[in-house]
PDB file of C-alpha atoms and ligand atoms in Angstrom:
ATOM      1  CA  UNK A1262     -78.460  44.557 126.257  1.00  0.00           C
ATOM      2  CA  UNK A1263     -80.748  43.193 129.098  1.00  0.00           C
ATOM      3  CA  UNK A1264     -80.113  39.471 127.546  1.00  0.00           C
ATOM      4  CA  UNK A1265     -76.265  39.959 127.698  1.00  0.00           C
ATOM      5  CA  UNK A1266     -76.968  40.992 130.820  1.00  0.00           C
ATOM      6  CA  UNK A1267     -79.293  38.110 132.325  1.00  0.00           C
ATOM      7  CA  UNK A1268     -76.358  35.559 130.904  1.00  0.00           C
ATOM      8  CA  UNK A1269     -73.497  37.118 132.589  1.00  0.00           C
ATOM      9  CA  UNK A1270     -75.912  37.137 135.858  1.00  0.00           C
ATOM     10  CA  UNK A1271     -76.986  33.617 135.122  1.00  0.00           C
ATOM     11  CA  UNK A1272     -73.318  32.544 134.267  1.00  0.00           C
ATOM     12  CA  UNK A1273     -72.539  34.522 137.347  1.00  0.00           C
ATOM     13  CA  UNK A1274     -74.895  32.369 139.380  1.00  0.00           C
ATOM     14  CA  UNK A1275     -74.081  29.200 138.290  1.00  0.00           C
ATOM     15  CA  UNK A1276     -70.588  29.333 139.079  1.00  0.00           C
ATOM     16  CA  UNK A1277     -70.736  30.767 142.292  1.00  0.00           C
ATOM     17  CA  UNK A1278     -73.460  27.954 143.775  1.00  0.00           C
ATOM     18  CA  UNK A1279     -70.478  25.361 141.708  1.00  0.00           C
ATOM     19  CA  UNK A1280     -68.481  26.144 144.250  1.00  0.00           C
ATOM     20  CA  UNK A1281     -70.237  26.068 147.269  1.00  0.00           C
ATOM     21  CA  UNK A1282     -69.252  24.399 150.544  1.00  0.00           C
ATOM     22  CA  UNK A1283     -71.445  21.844 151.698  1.00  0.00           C
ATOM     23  CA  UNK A1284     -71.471  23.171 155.349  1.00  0.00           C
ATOM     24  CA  UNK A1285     -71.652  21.060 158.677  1.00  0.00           C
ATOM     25  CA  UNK A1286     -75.282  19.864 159.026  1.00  0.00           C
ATOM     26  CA  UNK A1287     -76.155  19.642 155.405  1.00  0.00           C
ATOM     27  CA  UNK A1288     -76.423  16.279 153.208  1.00  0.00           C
ATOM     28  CA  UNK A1289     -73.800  15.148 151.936  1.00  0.00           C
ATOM     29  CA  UNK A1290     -73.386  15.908 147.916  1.00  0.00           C
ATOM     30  CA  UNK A1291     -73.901  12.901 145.781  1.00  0.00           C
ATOM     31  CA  UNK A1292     -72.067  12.459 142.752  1.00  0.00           C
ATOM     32  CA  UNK A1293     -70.984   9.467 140.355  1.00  0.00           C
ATOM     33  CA  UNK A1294     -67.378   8.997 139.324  1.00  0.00           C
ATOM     34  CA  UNK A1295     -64.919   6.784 137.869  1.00  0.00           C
ATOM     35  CA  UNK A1296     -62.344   5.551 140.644  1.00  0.00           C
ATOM     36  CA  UNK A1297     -59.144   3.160 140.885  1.00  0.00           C
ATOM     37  CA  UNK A1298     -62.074   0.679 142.264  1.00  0.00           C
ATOM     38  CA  UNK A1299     -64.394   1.621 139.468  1.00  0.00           C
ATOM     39  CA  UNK A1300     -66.908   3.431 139.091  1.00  0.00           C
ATOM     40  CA  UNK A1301     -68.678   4.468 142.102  1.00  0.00           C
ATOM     41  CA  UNK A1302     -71.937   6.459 143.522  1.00  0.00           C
ATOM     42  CA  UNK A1303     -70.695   9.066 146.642  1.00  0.00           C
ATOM     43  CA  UNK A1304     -71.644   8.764 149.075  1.00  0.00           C
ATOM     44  CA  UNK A1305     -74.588   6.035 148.679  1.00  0.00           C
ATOM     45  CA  UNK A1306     -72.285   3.264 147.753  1.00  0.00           C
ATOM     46  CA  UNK A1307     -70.653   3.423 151.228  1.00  0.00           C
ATOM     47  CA  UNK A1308     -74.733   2.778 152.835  1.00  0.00           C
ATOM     48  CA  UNK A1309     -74.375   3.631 156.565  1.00  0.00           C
ATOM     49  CA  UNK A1310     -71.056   3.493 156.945  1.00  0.00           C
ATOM     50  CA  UNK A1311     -69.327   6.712 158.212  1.00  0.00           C
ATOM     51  CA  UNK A1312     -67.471   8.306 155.224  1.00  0.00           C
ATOM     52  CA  UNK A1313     -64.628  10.724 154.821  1.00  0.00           C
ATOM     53  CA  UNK A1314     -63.874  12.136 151.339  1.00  0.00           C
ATOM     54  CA  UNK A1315     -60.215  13.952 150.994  1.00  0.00           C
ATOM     55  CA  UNK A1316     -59.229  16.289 148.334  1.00  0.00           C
ATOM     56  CA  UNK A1317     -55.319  16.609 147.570  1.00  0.00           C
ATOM     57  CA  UNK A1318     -53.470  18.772 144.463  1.00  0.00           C
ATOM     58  CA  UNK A1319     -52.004  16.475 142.438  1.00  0.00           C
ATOM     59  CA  UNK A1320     -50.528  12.615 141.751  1.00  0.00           C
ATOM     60  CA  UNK A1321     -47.068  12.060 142.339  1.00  0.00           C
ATOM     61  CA  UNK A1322     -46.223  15.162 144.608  1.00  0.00           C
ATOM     62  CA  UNK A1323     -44.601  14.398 147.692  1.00  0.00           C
ATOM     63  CA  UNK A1324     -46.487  15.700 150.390  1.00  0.00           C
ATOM     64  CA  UNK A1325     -49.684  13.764 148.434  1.00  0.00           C
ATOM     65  CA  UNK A1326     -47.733  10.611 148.452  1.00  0.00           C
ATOM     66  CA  UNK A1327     -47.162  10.834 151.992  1.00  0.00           C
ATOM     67  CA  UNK A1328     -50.416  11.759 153.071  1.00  0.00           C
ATOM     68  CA  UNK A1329     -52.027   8.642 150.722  1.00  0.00           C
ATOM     69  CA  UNK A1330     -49.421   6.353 152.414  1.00  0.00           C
ATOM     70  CA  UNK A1331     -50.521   7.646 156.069  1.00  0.00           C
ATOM     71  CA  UNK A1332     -53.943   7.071 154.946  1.00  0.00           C
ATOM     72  CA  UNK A1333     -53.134   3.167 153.569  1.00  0.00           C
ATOM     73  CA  UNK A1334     -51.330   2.536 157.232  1.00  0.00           C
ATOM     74  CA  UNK A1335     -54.578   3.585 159.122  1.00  0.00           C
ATOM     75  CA  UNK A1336     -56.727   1.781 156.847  1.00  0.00           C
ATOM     76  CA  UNK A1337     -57.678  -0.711 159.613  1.00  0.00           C
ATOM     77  CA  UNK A1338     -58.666   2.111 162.365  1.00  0.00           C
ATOM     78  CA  UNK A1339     -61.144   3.466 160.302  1.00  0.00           C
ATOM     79  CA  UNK A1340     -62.669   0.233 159.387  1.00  0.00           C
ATOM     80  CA  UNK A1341     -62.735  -0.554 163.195  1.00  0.00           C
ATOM     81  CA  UNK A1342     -64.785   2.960 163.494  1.00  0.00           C
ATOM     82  CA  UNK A1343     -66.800   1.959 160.399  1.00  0.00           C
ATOM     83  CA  UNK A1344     -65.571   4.270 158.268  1.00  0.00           C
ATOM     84  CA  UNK A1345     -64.913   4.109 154.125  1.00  0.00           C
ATOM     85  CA  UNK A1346     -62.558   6.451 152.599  1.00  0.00           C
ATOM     86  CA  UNK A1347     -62.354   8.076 149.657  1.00  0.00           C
ATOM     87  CA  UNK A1348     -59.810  10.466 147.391  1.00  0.00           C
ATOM     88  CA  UNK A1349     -60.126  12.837 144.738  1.00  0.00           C
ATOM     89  CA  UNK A1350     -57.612  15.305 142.867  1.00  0.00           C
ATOM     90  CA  UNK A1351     -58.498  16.621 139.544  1.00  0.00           C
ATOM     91  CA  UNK A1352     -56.310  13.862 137.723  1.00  0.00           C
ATOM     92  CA  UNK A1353     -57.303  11.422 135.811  1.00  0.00           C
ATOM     93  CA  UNK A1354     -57.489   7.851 136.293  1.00  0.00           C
ATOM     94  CA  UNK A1355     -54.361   6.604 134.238  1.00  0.00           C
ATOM     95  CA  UNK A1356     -52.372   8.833 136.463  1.00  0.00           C
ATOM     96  CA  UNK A1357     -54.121   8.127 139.813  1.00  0.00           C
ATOM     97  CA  UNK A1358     -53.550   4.060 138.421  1.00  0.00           C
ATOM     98  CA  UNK A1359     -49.804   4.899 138.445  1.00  0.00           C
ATOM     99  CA  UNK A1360     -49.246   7.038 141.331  1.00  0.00           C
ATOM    100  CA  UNK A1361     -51.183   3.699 143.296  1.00  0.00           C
ATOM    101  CA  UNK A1362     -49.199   1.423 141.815  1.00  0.00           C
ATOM    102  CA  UNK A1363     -45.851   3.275 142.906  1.00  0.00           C
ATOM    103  CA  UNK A1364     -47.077   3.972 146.287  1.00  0.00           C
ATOM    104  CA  UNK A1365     -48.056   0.717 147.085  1.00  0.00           C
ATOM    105  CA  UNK A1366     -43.900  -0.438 146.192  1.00  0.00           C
ATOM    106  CA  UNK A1367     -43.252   2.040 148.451  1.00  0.00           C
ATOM    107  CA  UNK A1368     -41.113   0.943 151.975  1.00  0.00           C
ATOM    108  CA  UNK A1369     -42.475   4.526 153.826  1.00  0.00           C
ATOM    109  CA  UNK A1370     -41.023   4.859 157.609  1.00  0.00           C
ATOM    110  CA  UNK A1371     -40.134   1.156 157.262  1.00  0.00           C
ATOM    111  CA  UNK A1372     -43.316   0.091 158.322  1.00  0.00           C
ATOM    112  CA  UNK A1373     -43.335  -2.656 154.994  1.00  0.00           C
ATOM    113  CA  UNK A1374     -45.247  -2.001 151.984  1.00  0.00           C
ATOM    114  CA  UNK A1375     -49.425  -1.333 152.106  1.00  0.00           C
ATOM    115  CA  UNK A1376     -52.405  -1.917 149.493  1.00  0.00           C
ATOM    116  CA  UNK A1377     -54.438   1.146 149.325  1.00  0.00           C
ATOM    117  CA  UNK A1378     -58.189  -0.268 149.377  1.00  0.00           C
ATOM    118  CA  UNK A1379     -59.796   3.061 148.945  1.00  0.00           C
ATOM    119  CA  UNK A1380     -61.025   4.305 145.941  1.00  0.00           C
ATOM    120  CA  UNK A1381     -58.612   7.303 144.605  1.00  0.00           C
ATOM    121  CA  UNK A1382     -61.531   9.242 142.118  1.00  0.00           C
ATOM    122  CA  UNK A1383     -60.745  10.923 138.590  1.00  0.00           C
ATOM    123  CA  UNK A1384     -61.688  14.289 138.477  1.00  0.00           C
ATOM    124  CA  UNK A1385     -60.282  16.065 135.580  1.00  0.00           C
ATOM    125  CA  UNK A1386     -63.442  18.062 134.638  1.00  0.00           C
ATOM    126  CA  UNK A1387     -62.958  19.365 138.403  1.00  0.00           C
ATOM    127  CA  UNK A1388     -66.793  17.905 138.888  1.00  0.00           C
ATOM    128  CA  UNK A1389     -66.798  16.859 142.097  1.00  0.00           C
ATOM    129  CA  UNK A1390     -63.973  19.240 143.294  1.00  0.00           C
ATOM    130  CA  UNK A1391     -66.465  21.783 142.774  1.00  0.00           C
ATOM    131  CA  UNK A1392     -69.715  20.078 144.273  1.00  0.00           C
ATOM    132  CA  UNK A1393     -67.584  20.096 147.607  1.00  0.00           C
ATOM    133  CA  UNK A1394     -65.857  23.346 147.116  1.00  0.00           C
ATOM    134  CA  UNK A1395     -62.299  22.000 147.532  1.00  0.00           C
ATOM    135  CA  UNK A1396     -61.241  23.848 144.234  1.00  0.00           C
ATOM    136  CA  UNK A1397     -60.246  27.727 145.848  1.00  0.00           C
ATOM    137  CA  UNK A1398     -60.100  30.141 143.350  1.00  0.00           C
ATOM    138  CA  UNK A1399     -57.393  32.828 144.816  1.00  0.00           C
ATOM    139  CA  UNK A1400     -54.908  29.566 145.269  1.00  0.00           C
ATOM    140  CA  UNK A1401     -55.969  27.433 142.045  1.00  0.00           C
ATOM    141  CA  UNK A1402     -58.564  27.185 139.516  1.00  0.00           C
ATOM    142  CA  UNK A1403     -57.485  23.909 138.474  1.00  0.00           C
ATOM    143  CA  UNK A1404     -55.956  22.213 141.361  1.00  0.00           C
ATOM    144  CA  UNK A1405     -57.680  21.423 144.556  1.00  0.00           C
ATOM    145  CA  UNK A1406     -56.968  22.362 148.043  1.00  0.00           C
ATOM    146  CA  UNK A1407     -56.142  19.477 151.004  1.00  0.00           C
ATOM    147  CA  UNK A1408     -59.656  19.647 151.789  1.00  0.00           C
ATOM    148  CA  UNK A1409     -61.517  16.272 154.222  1.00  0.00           C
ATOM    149  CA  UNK A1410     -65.368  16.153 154.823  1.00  0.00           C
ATOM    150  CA  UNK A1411     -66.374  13.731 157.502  1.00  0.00           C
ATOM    151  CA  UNK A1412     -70.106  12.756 156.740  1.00  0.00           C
ATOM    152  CA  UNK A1413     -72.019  10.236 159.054  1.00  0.00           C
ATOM    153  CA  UNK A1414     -74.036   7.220 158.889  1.00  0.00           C
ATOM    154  CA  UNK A1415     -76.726   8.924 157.643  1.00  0.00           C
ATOM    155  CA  UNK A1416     -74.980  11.040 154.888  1.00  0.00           C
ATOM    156  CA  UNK A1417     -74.522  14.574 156.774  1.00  0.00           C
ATOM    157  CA  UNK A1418     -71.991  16.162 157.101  1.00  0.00           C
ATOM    158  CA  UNK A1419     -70.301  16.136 159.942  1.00  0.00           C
ATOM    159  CA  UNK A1420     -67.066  17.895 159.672  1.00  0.00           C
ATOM    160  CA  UNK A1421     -64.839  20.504 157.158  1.00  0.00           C
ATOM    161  CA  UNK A1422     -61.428  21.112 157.034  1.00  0.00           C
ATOM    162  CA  UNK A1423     -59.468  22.905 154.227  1.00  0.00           C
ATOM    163  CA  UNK A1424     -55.388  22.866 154.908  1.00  0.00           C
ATOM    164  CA  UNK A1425     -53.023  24.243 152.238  1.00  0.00           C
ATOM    165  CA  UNK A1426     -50.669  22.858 149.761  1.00  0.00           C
ATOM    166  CA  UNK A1427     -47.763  23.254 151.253  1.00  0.00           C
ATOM    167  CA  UNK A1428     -48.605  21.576 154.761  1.00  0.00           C
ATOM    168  CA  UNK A1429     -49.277  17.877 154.967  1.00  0.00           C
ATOM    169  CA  UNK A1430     -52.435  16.819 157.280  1.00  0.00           C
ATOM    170  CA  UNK A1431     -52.654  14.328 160.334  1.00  0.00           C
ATOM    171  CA  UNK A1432     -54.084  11.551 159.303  1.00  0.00           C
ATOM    172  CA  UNK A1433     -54.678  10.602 163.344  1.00  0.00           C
ATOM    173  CA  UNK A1434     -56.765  13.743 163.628  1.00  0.00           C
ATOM    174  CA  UNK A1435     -59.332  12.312 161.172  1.00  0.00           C
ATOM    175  CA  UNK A1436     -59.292   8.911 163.121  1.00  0.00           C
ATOM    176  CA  UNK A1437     -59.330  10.918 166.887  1.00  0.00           C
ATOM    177  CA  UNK A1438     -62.341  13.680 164.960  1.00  0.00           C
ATOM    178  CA  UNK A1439     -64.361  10.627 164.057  1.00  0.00           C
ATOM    179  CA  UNK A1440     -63.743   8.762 168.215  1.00  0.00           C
ATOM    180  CA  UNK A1441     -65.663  12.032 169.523  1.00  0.00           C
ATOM    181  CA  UNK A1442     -68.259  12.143 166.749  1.00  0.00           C
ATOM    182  CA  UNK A1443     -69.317   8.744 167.295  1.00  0.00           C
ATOM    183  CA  UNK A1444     -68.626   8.867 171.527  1.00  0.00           C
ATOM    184  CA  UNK A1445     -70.784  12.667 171.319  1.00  0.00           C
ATOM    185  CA  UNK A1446     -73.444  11.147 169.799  1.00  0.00           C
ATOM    186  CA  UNK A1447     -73.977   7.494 172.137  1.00  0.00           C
ATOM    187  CA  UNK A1448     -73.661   9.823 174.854  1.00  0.00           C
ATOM    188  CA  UNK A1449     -74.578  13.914 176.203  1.00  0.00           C
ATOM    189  CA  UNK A1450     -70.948  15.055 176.746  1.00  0.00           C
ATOM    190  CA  UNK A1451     -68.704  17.261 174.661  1.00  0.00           C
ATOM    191  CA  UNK A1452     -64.914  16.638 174.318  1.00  0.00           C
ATOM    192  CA  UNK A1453     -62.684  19.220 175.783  1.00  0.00           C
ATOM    193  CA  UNK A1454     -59.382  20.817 173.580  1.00  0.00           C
ATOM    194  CA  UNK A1455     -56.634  18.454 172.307  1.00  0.00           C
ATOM    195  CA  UNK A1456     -59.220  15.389 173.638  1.00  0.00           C
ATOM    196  CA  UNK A1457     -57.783  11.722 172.694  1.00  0.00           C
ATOM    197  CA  UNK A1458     -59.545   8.410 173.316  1.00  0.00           C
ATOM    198  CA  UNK A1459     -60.663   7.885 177.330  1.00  0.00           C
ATOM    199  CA  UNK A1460     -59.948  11.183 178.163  1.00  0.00           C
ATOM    200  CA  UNK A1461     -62.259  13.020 180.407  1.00  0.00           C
ATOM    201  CA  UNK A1462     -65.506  14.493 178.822  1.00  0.00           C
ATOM    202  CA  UNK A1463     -67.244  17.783 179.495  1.00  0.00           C
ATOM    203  CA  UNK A1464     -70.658  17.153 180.538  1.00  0.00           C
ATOM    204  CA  UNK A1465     -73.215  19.807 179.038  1.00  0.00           C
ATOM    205  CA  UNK A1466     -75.221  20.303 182.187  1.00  0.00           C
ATOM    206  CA  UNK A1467     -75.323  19.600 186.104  1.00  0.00           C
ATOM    207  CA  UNK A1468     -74.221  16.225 186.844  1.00  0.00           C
ATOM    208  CA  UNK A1469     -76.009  16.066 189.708  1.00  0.00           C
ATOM    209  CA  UNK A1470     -78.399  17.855 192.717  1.00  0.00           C
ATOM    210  CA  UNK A1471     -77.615  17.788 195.873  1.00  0.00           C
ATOM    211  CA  UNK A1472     -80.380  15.470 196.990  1.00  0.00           C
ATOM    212  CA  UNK A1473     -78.992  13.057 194.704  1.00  0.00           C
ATOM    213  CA  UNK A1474     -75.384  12.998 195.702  1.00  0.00           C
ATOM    214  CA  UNK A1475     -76.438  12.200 199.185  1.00  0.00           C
ATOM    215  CA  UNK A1476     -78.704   9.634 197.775  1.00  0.00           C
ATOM    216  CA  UNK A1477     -75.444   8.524 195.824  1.00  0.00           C
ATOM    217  CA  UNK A1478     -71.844   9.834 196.845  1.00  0.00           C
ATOM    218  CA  UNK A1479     -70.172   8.046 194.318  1.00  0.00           C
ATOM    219  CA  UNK A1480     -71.237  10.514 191.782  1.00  0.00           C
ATOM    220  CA  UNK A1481     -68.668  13.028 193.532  1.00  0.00           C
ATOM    221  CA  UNK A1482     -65.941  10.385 192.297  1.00  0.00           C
ATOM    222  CA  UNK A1483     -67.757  10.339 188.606  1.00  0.00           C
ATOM    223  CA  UNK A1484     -68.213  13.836 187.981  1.00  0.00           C
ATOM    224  CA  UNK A1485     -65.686  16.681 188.817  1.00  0.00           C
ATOM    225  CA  UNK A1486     -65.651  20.653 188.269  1.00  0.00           C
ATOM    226  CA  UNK A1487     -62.882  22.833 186.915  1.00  0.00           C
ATOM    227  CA  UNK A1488     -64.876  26.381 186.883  1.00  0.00           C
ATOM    228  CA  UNK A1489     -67.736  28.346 186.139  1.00  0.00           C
ATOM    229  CA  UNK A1490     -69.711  25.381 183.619  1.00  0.00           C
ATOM    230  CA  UNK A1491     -66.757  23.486 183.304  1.00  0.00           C
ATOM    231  CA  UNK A1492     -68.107  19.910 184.323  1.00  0.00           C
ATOM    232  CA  UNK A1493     -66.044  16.942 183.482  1.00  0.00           C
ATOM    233  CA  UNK A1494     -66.801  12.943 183.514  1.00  0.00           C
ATOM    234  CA  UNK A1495     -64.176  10.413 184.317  1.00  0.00           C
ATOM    235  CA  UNK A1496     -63.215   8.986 180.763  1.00  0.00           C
ATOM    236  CA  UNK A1497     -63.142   5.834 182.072  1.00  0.00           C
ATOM    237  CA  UNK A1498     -66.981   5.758 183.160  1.00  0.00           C
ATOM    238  CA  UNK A1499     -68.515   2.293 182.251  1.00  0.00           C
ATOM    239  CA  UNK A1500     -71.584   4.303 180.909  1.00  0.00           C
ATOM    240  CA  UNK A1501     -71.680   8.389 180.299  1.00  0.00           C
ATOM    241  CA  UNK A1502     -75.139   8.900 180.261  1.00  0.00           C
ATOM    242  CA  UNK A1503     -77.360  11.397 181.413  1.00  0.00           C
ATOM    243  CA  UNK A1504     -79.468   9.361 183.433  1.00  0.00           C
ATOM    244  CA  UNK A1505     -77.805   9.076 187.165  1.00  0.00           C
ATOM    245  CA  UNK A1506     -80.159   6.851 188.806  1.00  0.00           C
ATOM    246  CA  UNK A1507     -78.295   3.628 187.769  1.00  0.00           C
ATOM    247  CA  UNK A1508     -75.507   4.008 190.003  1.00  0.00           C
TER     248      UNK A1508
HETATM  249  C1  BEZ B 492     -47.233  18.117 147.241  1.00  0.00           C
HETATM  250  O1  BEZ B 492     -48.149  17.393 147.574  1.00  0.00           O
HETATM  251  O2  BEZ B 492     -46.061  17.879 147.552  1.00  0.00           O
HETATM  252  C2  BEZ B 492     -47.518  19.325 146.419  1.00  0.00           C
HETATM  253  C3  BEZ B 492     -48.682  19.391 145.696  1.00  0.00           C
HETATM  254  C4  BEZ B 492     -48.934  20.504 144.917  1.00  0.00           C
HETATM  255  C5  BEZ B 492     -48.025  21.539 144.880  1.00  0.00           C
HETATM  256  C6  BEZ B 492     -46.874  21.464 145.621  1.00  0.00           C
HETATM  257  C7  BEZ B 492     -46.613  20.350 146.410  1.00  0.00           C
END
């Protein structure tokens, strides 16, 4: 009795800890797997490259296809931000071969046809669907959620997002997510709600003192306040760093 009992708490374990988030701040999961671009190591193969590694349901599904093909079309503003992409579903590769093929004859929005570079990676044992928790029981067992971990140059992760089958993502949320990664780490500001690219920044702290606006009143013109800890930086600020004395 206390052996059945240790397996079912074992077995118990196990699965649980399979399916396991990797949370914001941890390293990212490593796994090997065979891809449309062979067979690759996640995420060492990408070096110091930012990476972001999407999950969708299933090959040839419609709201799949058009995410993929909204993916292919932005292809170039990740690479300008340094970042590799990568897909999984649970399918195999045969079909994820296929579904590539078809998509890449696609015409979508009339914006011409476009290669899809990134790897698309077979997961039909539900491997690494499980390593990054984007299988969720109560919705599937076997088919994974629309999940999207942004993970740095140094392999942490940076960012987790699960959406649901039915609704498609924004593919220019990934590309605007990693523009304030990279911007809050080169410089000490924050980026305020529903930020986009040169918009004003929050500043984390007091610009300024008062000896050192009258030592330099220009910083009234850099810096402006909205409310109780609610500084702000011109977006346009040649350099947003914390040290004043250059101006
Ligand atoms: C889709 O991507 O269109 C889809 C995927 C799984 C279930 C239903 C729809």
């Amino acid at each position: 009795m206390f052996t059945f009992l240790a397996v079912i708490l074992a077995v118990g374990v196990v699965s649980a800890s399979d399916y396991k988030i990797p949370l914001i701040g941890s390293k990212a999961p490593k796994f090997s797997a065979n891809t449309t671009n062979g067979k690759i190591t996640f995420p060492n193969d990408f070096g110091s490259s930012w990476k972001i590694l999407l999950s969708h349901p299933a090959d040839f599904t419609p709201v799949c296809s058009s995410e993929l093909l909204e993916l292919a079309h932005l292809q170039k503003e990740f690479k300008k931000l340094g970042v590799e992409l990568a897909v999984v579903s649970t399918d195999d590769i045969v079909l994820h071969k296929m579904w590539k093929a078809h998509l890449e004859e696609l015409d979508y929005k009339q914006r011409g046809t476009v290669n899809i570079d990134f790897p698309i990676i077979e997961d039909p044992d539900a491997k690494v669907s499980r390593l990054y928790g984007m299988l969720h029981d109560e919705e599937s067992t076997d088919r994974d959620v629309r999940g999207v971990f942004i993970i740095d140059d140094k392999n942490i992760v940076r960012s987790v997002n699960f959406y649901p089958v039915e609704v498609g993502r924004n593919m220019n949320e990934f590309v605007r997510m990693v523009e304030a990664l990279q911007l809050t780490e080169s410089k000490f500001v924050y980026t305020p709600a529903n930020w986009e690219k040169g918009d004003d920044v929050i500043v984390p702290y007091l610009p300024y003192s008062t000896a050192e606006l009258e030592a330099n009143p220009k910083l009234a013109d850099r810096y402006y306040s909205v409310g109780n800890r609610m500084w702000f930086e011109q977006g346009d600020a040649p350099t947003a760093k914390v040290d004043n004395d250059e101006e």
